[in-house]
CSV table of C-alpha atoms in Angstrom, one decimal:
chain,number,residue,atom,x,y,z
A,587,MET,CA,-19.7,-55.5,66.5
A,588,GLU,CA,-17.6,-55.2,69.9
A,589,LEU,CA,-20.4,-57.1,72.0
A,590,MET,CA,-20.1,-60.1,69.6
A,591,LEU,CA,-16.5,-60.2,69.5
A,592,LEU,CA,-16.3,-60.6,73.1
A,593,LEU,CA,-19.5,-62.8,73.2
A,594,THR,CA,-17.4,-65.0,70.8
A,595,LEU,CA,-14.2,-64.8,72.7
A,596,PHE,CA,-16.4,-66.4,75.4
A,597,ALA,CA,-17.1,-68.8,74.3
A,598,VAL,CA,-14.7,-70.2,72.8
A,599,ALA,CA,-12.5,-69.5,75.8
A,600,VAL,CA,-15.5,-71.4,78.2
A,601,PHE,CA,-15.6,-74.6,75.3
A,602,LEU,CA,-11.7,-74.8,75.4
A,603,GLY,CA,-11.7,-74.6,79.5
A,604,VAL,CA,-14.3,-77.4,79.4
A,605,GLU,CA,-12.6,-79.7,76.8
A,606,LEU,CA,-9.2,-79.4,78.6
A,607,ILE,CA,-10.3,-79.8,82.5
A,608,THR,CA,-12.1,-83.3,81.0
A,609,LYS,CA,-9.3,-84.4,79.6
A,610,VAL,CA,-7.1,-84.1,82.9
A,611,PRO,CA,-7.3,-87.6,84.1
A,612,PRO,CA,-8.2,-87.7,88.3
A,613,THR,CA,-5.2,-87.9,89.8
A,614,LEU,CA,-4.0,-84.5,88.4
A,615,HIS,CA,-7.0,-82.9,88.3
A,616,THR,CA,-6.8,-81.0,92.0
A,617,PRO,CA,-2.8,-80.5,91.6
A,618,LEU,CA,-3.7,-78.9,88.4
A,619,MET,CA,-6.6,-76.9,90.1
A,620,SER,CA,-4.6,-75.7,93.4
A,621,GLY,CA,-1.4,-74.8,90.9
A,622,SER,CA,-3.3,-72.9,88.6
A,623,ASN,CA,-6.0,-71.2,91.1
A,624,ALA,CA,-2.6,-69.5,92.7
A,625,ILE,CA,-1.4,-68.4,89.7
A,626,SER,CA,-4.4,-66.4,88.9
A,627,GLY,CA,-3.6,-63.7,91.0
A,628,ILE,CA,-3.4,-61.6,87.5
A,629,SER,CA,-7.2,-61.9,87.3
A,630,LEU,CA,-6.6,-60.2,90.6
A,631,VAL,CA,-4.5,-57.0,89.3
A,632,GLY,CA,-7.1,-56.9,86.6
A,633,ALA,CA,-9.4,-56.3,89.2
A,634,LEU,CA,-8.1,-53.4,91.4
A,635,LEU,CA,-7.2,-51.6,87.9
A,636,ALA,CA,-10.8,-52.4,87.5
A,637,ALA,CA,-11.8,-51.8,90.7
A,638,GLY,CA,-9.8,-48.2,90.9
A,639,SER,CA,-11.0,-47.0,87.7
A,640,GLU,CA,-12.3,-43.6,86.8
A,641,GLY,CA,-15.4,-45.4,84.8
A,642,GLY,CA,-18.5,-44.8,86.7
A,643,LEU,CA,-20.3,-46.2,90.5
A,644,LEU,CA,-21.1,-49.5,87.9
A,645,VAL,CA,-17.3,-50.5,87.2
A,646,ASN,CA,-16.4,-49.7,90.1
A,647,VAL,CA,-18.9,-52.2,92.2
A,648,LEU,CA,-18.1,-54.9,89.8
A,649,GLY,CA,-14.5,-54.4,90.2
A,650,PHE,CA,-15.0,-54.9,93.7
A,651,LEU,CA,-16.8,-58.1,93.7
A,652,ALA,CA,-14.1,-59.7,90.7
A,653,VAL,CA,-11.6,-58.3,93.8
A,654,VAL,CA,-13.3,-60.2,96.2
A,655,LEU,CA,-14.1,-63.6,94.4
A,656,ALA,CA,-10.2,-63.3,92.8
A,657,THR,CA,-8.7,-62.7,96.5
A,658,ILE,CA,-10.6,-66.1,97.2
A,659,ASN,CA,-9.4,-67.5,94.3
A,660,VAL,CA,-6.1,-67.2,94.9
A,661,VAL,CA,-6.3,-67.8,98.9
A,662,GLY,CA,-8.3,-71.2,98.5
A,663,GLY,CA,-5.4,-72.1,95.4
A,664,TYR,CA,-2.7,-71.8,98.3
A,665,MET,CA,-4.5,-72.9,100.9
A,666,VAL,CA,-5.1,-76.5,98.6
A,667,THR,CA,-1.8,-76.2,97.6
A,668,ASN,CA,-0.8,-76.4,101.2
A,669,ARG,CA,-2.9,-79.1,102.3
A,670,MET,CA,-1.9,-81.6,99.3
A,671,LEU,CA,1.9,-80.5,100.2
A,672,ALA,CA,1.5,-81.4,103.8
A,673,MET,CA,-0.2,-84.8,103.0
A,674,PHE,CA,3.4,-85.6,101.8
A,675,LYS,CA,6.1,-83.9,104.0
A,676,ARG,CA,7.8,-87.0,106.5
A,677,LYS,CA,6.1,-87.1,110.3
């Protein structure tokens, strides 16, 4: 029953994410995504908690993978945001 609940939640999240992203105008897409990627450091905290838990080898490996991917996401978000802000600076 719990698996069905989690799959339903995942499906609703995917559907809402696709609907929200397709409604954003192209001129706002890059600033919005870079800002949300930079804010997603919360997922990095969750990944660190999963990687350091006593859940077994599979949980630790998946937690480590989540830490790596979340770190790439956060660093990429900051890099894109920094590059966009640099375009608006006067020379």
